mmCIF file of C-alpha atoms and ligand atoms in Angstrom:
data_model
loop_
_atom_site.group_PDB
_atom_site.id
_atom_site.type_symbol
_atom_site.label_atom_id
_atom_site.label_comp_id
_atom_site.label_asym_id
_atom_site.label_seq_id
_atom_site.Cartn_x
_atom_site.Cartn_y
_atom_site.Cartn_z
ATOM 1 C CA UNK A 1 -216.639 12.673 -54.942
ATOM 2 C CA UNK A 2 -213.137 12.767 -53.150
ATOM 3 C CA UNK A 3 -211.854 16.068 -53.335
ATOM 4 C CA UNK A 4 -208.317 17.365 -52.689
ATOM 5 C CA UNK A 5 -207.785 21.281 -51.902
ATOM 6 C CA UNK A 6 -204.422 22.602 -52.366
ATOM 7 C CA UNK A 7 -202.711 25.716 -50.734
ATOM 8 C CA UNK A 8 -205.123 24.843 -47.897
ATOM 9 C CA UNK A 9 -204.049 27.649 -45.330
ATOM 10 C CA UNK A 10 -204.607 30.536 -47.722
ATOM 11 C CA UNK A 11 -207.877 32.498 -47.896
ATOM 12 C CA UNK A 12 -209.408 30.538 -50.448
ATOM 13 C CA UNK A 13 -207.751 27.156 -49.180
ATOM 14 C CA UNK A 14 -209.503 27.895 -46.029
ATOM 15 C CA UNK A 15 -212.998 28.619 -47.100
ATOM 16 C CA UNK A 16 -212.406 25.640 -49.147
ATOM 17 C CA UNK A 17 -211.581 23.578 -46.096
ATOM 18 C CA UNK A 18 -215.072 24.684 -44.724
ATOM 19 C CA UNK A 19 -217.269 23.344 -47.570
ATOM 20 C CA UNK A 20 -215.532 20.349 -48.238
ATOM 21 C CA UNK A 21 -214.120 19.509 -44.688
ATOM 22 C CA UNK A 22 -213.517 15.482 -45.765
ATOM 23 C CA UNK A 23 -211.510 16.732 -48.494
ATOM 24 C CA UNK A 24 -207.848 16.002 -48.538
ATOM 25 C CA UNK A 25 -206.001 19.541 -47.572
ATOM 26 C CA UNK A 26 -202.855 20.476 -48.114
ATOM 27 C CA UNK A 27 -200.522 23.205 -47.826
ATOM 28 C CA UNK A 28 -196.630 24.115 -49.104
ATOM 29 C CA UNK A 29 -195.224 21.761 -45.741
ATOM 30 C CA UNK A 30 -197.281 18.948 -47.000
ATOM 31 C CA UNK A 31 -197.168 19.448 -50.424
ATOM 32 C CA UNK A 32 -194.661 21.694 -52.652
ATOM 33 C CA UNK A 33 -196.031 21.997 -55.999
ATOM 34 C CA UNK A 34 -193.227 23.402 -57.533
ATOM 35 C CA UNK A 35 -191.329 19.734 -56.455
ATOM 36 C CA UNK A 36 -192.272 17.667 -59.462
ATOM 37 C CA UNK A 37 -191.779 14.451 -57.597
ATOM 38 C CA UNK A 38 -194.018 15.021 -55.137
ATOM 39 C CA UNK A 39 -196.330 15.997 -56.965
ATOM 40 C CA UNK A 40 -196.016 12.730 -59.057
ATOM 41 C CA UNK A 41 -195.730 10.526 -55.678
ATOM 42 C CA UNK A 42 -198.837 12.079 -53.829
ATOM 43 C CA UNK A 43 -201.278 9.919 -53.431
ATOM 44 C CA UNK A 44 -203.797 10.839 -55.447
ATOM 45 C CA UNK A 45 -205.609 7.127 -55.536
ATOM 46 C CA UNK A 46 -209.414 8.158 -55.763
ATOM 47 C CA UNK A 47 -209.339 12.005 -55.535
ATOM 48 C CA UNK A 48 -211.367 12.765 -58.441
ATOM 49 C CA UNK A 49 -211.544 16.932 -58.190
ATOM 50 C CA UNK A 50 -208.221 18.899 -57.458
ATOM 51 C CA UNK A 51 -208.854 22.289 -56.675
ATOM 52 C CA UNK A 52 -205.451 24.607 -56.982
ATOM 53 C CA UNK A 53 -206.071 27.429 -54.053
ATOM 54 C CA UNK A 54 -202.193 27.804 -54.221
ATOM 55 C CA UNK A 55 -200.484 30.572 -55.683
ATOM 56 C CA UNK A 56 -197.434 33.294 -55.102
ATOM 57 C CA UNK A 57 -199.724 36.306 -54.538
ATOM 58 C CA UNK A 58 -197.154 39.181 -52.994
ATOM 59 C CA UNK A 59 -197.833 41.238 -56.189
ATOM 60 C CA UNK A 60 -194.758 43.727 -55.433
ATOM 61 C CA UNK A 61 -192.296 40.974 -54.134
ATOM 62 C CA UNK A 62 -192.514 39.173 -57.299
ATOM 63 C CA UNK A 63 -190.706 42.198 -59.274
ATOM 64 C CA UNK A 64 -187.812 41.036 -57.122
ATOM 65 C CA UNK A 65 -185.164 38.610 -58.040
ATOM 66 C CA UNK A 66 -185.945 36.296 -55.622
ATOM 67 C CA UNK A 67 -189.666 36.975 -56.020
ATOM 68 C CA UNK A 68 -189.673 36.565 -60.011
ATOM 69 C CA UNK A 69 -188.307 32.739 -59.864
ATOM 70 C CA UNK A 70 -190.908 32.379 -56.512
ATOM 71 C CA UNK A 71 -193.973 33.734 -58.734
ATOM 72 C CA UNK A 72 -192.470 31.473 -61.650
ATOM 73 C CA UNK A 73 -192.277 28.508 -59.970
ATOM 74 C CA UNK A 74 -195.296 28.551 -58.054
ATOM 75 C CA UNK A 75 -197.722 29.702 -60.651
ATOM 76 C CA UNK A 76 -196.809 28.572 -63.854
ATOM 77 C CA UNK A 77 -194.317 25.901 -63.732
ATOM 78 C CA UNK A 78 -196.377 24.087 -60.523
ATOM 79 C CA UNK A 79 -199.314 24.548 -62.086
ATOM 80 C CA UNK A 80 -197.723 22.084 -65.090
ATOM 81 C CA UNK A 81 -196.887 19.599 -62.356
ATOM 82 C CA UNK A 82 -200.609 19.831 -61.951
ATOM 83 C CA UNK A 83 -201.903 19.590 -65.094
ATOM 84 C CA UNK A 84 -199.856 16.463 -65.954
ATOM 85 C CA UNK A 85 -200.874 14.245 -62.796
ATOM 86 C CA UNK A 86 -204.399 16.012 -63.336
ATOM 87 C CA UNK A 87 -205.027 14.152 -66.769
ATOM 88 C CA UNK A 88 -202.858 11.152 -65.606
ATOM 89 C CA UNK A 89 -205.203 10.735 -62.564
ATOM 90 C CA UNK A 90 -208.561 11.959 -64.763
ATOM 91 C CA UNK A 91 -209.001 14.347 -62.458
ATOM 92 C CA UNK A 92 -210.791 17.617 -63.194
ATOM 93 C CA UNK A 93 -208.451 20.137 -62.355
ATOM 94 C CA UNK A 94 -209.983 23.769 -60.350
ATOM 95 C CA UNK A 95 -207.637 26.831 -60.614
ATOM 96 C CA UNK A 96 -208.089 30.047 -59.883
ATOM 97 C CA UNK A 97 -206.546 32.811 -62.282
ATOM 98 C CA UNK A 98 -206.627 37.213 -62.113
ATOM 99 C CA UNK A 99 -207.757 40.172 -64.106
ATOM 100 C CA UNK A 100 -203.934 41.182 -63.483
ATOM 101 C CA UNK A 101 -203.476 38.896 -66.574
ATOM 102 C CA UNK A 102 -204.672 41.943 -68.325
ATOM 103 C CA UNK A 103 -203.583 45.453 -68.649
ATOM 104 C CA UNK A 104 -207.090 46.879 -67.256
ATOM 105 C CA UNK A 105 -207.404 49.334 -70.302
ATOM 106 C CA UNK A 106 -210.808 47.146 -70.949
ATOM 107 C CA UNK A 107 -213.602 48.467 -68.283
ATOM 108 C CA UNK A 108 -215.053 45.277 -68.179
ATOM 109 C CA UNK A 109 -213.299 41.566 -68.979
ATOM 110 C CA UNK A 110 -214.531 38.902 -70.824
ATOM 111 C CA UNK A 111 -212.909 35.553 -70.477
ATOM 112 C CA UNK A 112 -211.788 35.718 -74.116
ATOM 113 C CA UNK A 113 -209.941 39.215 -73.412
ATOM 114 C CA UNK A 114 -206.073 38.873 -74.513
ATOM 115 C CA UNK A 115 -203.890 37.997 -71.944
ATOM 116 C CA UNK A 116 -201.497 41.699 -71.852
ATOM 117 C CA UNK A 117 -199.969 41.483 -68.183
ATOM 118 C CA UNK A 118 -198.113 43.881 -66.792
ATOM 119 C CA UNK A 119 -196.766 42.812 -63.621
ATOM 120 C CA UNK A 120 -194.402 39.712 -63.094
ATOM 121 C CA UNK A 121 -196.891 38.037 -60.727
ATOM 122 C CA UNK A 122 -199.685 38.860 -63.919
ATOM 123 C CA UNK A 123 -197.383 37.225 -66.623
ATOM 124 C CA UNK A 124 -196.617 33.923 -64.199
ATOM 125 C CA UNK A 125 -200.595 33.741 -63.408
ATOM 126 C CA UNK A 126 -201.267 34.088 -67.378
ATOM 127 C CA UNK A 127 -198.433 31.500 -68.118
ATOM 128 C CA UNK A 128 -200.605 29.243 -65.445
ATOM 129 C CA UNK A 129 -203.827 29.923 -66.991
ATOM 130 C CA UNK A 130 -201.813 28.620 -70.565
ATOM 131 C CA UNK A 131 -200.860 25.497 -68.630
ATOM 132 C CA UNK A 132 -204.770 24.512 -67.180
ATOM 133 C CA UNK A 133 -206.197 25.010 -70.508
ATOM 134 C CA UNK A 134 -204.445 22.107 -72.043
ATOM 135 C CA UNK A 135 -205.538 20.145 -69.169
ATOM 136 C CA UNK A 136 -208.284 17.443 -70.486
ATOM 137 C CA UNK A 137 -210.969 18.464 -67.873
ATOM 138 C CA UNK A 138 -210.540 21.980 -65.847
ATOM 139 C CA UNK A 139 -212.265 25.119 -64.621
ATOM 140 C CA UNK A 140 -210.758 28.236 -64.663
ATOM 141 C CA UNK A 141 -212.007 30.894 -62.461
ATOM 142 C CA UNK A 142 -210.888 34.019 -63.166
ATOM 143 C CA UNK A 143 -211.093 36.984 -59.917
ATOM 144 C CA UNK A 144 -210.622 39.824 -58.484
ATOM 145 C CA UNK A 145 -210.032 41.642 -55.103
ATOM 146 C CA UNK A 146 -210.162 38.524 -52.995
ATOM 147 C CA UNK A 147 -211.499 38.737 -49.066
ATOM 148 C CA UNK A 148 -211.150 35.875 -47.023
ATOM 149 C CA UNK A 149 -209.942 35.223 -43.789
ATOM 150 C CA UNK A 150 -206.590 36.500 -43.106
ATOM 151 C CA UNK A 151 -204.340 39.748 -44.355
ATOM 152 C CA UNK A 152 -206.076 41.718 -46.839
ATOM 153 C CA UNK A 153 -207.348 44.957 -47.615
ATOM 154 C CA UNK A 154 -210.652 45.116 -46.092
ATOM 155 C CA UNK A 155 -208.816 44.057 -42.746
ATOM 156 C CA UNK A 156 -206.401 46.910 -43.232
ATOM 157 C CA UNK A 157 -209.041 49.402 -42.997
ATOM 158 C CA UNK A 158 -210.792 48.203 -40.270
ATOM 159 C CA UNK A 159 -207.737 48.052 -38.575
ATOM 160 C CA UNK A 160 -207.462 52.305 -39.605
ATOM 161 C CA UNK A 161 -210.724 53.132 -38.352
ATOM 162 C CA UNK A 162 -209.531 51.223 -35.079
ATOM 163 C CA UNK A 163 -206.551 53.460 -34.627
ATOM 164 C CA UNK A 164 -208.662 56.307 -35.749
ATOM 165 C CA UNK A 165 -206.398 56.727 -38.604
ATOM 166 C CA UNK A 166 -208.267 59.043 -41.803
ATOM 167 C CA UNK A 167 -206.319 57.118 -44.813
ATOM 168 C CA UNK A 168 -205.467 58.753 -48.644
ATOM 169 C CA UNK A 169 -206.933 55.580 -50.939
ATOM 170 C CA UNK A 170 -206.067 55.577 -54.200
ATOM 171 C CA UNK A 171 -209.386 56.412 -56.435
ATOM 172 C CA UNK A 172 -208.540 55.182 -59.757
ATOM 173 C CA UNK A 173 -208.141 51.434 -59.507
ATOM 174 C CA UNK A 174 -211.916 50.109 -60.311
ATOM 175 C CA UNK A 175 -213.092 46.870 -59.603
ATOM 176 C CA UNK A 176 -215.492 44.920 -57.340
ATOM 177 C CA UNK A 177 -214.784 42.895 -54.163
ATOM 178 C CA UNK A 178 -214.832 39.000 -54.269
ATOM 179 C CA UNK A 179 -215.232 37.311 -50.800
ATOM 180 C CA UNK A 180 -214.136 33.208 -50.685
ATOM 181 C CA UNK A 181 -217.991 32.377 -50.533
ATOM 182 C CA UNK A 182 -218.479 34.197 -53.840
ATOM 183 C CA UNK A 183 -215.525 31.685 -55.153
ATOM 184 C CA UNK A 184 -216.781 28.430 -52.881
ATOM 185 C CA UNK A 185 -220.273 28.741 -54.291
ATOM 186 C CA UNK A 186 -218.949 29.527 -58.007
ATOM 187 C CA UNK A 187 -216.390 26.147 -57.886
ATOM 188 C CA UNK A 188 -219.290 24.338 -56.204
ATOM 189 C CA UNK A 189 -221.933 25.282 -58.726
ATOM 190 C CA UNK A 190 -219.267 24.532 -61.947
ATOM 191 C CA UNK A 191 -218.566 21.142 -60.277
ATOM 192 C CA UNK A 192 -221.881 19.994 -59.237
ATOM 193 C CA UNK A 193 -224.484 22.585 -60.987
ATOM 194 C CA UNK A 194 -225.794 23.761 -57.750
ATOM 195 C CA UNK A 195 -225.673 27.010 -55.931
ATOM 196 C CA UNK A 196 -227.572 26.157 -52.703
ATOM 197 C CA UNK A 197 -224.533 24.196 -50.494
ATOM 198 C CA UNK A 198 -223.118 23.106 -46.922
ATOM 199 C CA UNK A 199 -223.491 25.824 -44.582
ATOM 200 C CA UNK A 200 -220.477 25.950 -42.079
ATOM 201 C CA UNK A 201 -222.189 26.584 -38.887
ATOM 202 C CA UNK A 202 -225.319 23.785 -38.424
ATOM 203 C CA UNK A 203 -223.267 21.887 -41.018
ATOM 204 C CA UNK A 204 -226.334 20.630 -43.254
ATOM 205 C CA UNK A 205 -225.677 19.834 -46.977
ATOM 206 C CA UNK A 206 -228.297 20.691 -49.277
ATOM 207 C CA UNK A 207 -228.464 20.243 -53.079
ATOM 208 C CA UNK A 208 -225.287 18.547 -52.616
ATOM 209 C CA UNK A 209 -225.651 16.046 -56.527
ATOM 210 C CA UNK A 210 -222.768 13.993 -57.420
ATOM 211 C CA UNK A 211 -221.325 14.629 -61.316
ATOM 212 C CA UNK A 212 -222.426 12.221 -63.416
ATOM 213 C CA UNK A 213 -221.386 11.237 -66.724
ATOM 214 C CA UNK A 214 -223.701 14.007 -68.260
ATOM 215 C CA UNK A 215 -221.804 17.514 -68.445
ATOM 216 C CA UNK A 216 -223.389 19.949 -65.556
ATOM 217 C CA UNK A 217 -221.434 23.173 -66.777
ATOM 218 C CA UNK A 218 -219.589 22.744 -69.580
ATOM 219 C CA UNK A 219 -214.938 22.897 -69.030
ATOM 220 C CA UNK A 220 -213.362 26.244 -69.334
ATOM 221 C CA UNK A 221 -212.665 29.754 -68.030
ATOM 222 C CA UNK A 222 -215.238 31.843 -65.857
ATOM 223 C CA UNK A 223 -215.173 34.870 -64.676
ATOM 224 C CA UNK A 224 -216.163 35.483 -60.784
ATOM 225 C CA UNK A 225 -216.435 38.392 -58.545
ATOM 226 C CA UNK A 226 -219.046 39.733 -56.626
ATOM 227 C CA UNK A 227 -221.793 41.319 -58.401
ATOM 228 C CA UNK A 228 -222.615 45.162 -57.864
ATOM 229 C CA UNK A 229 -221.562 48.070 -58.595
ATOM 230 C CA UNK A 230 -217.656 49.147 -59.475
ATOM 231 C CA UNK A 231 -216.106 51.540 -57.498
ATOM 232 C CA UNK A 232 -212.963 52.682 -56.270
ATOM 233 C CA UNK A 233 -210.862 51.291 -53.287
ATOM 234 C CA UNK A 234 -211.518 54.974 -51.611
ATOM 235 C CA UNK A 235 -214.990 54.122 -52.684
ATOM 236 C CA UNK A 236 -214.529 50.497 -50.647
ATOM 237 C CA UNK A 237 -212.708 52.205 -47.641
ATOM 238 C CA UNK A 238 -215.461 54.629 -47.210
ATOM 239 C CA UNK A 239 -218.494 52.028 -47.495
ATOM 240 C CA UNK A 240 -216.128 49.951 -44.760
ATOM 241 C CA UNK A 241 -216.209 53.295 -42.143
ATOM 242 C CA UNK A 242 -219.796 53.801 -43.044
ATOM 243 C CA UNK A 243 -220.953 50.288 -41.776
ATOM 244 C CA UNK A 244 -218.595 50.699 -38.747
ATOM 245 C CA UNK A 245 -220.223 54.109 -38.030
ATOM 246 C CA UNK A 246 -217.154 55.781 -38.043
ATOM 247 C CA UNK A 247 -218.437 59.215 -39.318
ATOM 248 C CA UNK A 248 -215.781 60.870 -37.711
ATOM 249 C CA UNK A 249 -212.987 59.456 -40.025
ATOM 250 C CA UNK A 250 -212.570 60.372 -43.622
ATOM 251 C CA UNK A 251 -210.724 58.926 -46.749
ATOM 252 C CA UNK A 252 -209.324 61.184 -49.149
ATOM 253 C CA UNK A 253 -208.418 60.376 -53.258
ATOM 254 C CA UNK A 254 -205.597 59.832 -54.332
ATOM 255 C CA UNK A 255 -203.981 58.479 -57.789
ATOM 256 C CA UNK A 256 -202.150 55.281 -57.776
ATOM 257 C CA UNK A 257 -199.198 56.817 -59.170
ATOM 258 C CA UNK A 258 -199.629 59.577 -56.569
ATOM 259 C CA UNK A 259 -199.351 56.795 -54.014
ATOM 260 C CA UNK A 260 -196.325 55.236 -55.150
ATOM 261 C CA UNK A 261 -194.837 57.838 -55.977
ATOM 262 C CA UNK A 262 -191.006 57.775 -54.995
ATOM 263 C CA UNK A 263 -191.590 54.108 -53.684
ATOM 264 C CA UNK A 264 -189.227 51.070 -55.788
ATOM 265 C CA UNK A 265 -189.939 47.711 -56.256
ATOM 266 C CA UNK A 266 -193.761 48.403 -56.800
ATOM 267 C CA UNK A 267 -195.957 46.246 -59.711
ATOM 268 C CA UNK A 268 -197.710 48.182 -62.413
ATOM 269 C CA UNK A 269 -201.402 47.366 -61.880
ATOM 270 C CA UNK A 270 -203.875 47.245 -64.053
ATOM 271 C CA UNK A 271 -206.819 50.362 -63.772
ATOM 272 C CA UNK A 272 -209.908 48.286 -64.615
ATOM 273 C CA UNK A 273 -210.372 45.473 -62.921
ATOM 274 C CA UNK A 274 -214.188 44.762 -63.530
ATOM 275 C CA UNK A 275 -214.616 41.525 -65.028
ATOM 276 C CA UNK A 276 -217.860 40.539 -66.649
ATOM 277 C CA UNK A 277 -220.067 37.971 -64.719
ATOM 278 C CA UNK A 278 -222.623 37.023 -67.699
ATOM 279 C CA UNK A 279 -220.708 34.211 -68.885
ATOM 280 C CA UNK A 280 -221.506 32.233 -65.596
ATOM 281 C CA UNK A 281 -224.494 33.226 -64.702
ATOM 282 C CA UNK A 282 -225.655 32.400 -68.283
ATOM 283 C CA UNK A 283 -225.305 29.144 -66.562
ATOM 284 C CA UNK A 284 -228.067 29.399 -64.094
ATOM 285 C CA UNK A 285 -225.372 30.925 -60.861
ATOM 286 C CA UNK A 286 -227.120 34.114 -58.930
ATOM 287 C CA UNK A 287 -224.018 36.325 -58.240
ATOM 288 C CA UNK A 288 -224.203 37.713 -54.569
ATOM 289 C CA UNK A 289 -223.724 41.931 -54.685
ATOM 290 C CA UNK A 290 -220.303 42.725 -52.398
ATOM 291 C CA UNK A 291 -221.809 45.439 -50.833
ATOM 292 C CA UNK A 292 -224.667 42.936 -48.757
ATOM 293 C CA UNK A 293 -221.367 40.734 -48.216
ATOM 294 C CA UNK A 294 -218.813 43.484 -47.268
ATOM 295 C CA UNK A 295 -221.385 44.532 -44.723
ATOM 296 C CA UNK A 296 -221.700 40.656 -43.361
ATOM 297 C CA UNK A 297 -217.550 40.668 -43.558
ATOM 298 C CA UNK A 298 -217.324 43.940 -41.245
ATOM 299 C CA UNK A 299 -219.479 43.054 -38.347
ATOM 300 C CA UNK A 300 -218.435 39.763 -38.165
ATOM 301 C CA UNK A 301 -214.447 41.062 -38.308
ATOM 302 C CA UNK A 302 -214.624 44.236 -36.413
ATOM 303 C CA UNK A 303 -213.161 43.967 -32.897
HETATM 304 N N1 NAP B 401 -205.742 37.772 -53.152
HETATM 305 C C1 NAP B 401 -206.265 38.402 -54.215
HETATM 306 O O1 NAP B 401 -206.660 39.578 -54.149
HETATM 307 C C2 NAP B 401 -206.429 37.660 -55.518
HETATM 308 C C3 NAP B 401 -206.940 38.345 -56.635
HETATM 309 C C4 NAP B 401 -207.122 37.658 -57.826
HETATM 310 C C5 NAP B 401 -206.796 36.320 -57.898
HETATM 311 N N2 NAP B 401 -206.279 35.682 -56.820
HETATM 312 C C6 NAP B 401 -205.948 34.257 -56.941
HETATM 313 O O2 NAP B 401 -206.801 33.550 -56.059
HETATM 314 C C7 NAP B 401 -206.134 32.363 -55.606
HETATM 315 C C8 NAP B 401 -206.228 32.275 -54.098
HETATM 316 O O3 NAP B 401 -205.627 33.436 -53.547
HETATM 317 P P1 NAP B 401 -205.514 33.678 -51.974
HETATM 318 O O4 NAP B 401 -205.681 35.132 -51.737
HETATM 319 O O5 NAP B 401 -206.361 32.671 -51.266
HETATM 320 O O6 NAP B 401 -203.967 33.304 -51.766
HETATM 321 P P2 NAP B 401 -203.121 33.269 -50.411
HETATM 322 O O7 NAP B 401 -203.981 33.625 -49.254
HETATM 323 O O8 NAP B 401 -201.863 34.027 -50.662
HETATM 324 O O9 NAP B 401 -202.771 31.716 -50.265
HETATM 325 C C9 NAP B 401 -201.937 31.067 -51.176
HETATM 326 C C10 NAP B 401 -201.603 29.714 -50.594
HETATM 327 O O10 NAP B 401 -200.756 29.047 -51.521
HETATM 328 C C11 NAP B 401 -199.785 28.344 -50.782
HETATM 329 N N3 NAP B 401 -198.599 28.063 -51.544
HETATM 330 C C12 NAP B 401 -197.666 28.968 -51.979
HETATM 331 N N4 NAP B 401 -196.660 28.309 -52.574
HETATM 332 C C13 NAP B 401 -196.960 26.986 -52.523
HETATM 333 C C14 NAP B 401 -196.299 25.814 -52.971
HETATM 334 N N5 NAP B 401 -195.117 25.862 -53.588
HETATM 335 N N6 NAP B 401 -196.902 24.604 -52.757
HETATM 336 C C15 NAP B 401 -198.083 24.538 -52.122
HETATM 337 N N7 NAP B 401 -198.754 25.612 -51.673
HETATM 338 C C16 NAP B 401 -198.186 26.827 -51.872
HETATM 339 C C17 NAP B 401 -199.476 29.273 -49.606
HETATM 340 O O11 NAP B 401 -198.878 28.525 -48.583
HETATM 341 P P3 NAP B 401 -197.649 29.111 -47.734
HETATM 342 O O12 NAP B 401 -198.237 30.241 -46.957
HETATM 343 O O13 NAP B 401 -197.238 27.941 -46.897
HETATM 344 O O14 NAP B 401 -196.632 29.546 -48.724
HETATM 345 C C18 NAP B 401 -200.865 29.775 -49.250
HETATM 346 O O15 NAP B 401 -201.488 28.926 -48.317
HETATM 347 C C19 NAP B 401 -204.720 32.441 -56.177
HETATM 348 O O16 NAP B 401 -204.655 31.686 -57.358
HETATM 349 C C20 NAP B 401 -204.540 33.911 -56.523
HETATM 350 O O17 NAP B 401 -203.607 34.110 -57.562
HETATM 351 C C21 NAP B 401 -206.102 36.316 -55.620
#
């Protein structure tokens, strides 16, 4: 099945790339989503999956005027552009949504949770979410915390413990970690009902089934995150030094309004960000624990 990846050079786009390396892959130089005409003049002449790794994710720069119309643009009104050449093409559209569509008062999310956002970049993802639902044949997958390759937290803090830096985390966000082969493996299983799949280095395929006509896992939203326990981003930070064997450093609490404190421009974010993993592995997927993953993620990233 021909497969096109968009956002290509983003964490997701890039684990993405791995597991489906004949897949067509774009990014914004090759394809802007939020130009409606290019979307409509791609050539999308056999792809038959189109999996939407593209997004505005600078959370704080999207409560800025410039930042508002970006988020806007690239997450809801692309993700129409999308949708339309999606059931024009019978494609089955893959997009990838947030808990930040919520206001995290829940501790854990269900799919069916009311969208409440209360960031800009939350409202624009929600407004995508809106958008892929009308689509005739999509996954969502709603996530959390994503660690891939590139800038993100988890990198941060190994970064610290390089420098020999003791940070002050903030203690009362609550969530779990989800690493790009949490997400590859979830898309993969919804699209072909199997978890077992290429593995990047000898480059073997295994369990690799075409669709057919009958209905693998059925359209819709699913949550996806790493399974395990949820903790705290201190919590996170001081699991990361642990692995590295940095007893020596130490990470103290603090409150996320402690932290930005004084500080404009910053996104409300939402306290709970757990999100409940039974609906998809009601469908037969084993969710990998982050903790087994963030230690893989550390040794193979420290310096
Ligand atoms: N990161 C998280 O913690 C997190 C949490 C929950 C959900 N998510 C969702 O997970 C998905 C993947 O996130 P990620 O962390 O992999 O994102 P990412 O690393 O920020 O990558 C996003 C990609 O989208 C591309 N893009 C932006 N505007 C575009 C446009 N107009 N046309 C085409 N491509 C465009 C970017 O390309 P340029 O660099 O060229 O602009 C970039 O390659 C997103 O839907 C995000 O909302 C992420």
């Amino acid at each position: 099945m021909k497969i096109a990846i968009i956002g290509s050079r983003g964490q997701l786009g890039l684990a993405l790339q791995k597991q489906y390396p004949d897949a067509v892959a774009v990014d914004s130089d090759e394809l802007d989503i939020t130009n409606k005409e290019s979307v409509e003049s791609f050539d999308w002449s056999n792809i038959e999956i189109l999996i939407n790794a593209a997004a505005y994710t600078n959370v704080d720069g999207a409560e800025t005027t410039e930042g508002r119309q970006s988020a806007w643009a690239v997450n809801a009104d692309a993700v129409a552009n999308l949708v339309a050449v999606a059931a024009q093409h019978d494609m089955t559209l893959v997009h990838v949504s947030t808990d930040y569509v919520f206001d995290g008062t829940e501790e854990m999310h269900t799919e069916d949770e009311t969208f409440a956002p209360l960031s800009v970049y939350g409202a624009s993802k929600a407004a995508g979410d809106i958008a892929v639902s009308l689509a005739p044949k999509f996954y969502i997958l709603r996530t959390s915390w994503v660690i891939g390759e590139g800038k993100n937290f988890v990198q941060t803090m190994i970064g610290l413990a390089e420098k020999g830096i003791s940070p002050t985390v903030v203690h009362d966000q609550i969530g779990r970690l989800t690493f790009t082969s949490e997400l590859v493996r979830a898309i993969h299983h919804l699209l072909f009902g199997k978890s077992e799949i290429r593995n990047p280095k000898s480059g073997t395929t295994s369990n690799l089934e075409p669709r057919n006509s009958k209905l693998v896992v059925p359209y819709g939203t699913y949550n996806v995150s790493n399974d395990g326990d949820s903790v705290s981003w201190a919590d996170i930070t001081r699991q990361i030094f642990k692995i590295l064997g940095r007893d020596d450093l130490s990470v103290s609490n603090t409150t996320t309004a402690e932290y930005f404190a004084g500080k404009t421009g910053i996104a409300p974010r939402p306290l709970q960000s757990t999100l409940s993993l039974n609906k998809i592995q009601s469908t037969g997927f084993n969710s990998n624990d982050w903790l087994n993953e963030l230690s893989k993620y550390v040794k193979n990233n420290k310096k």
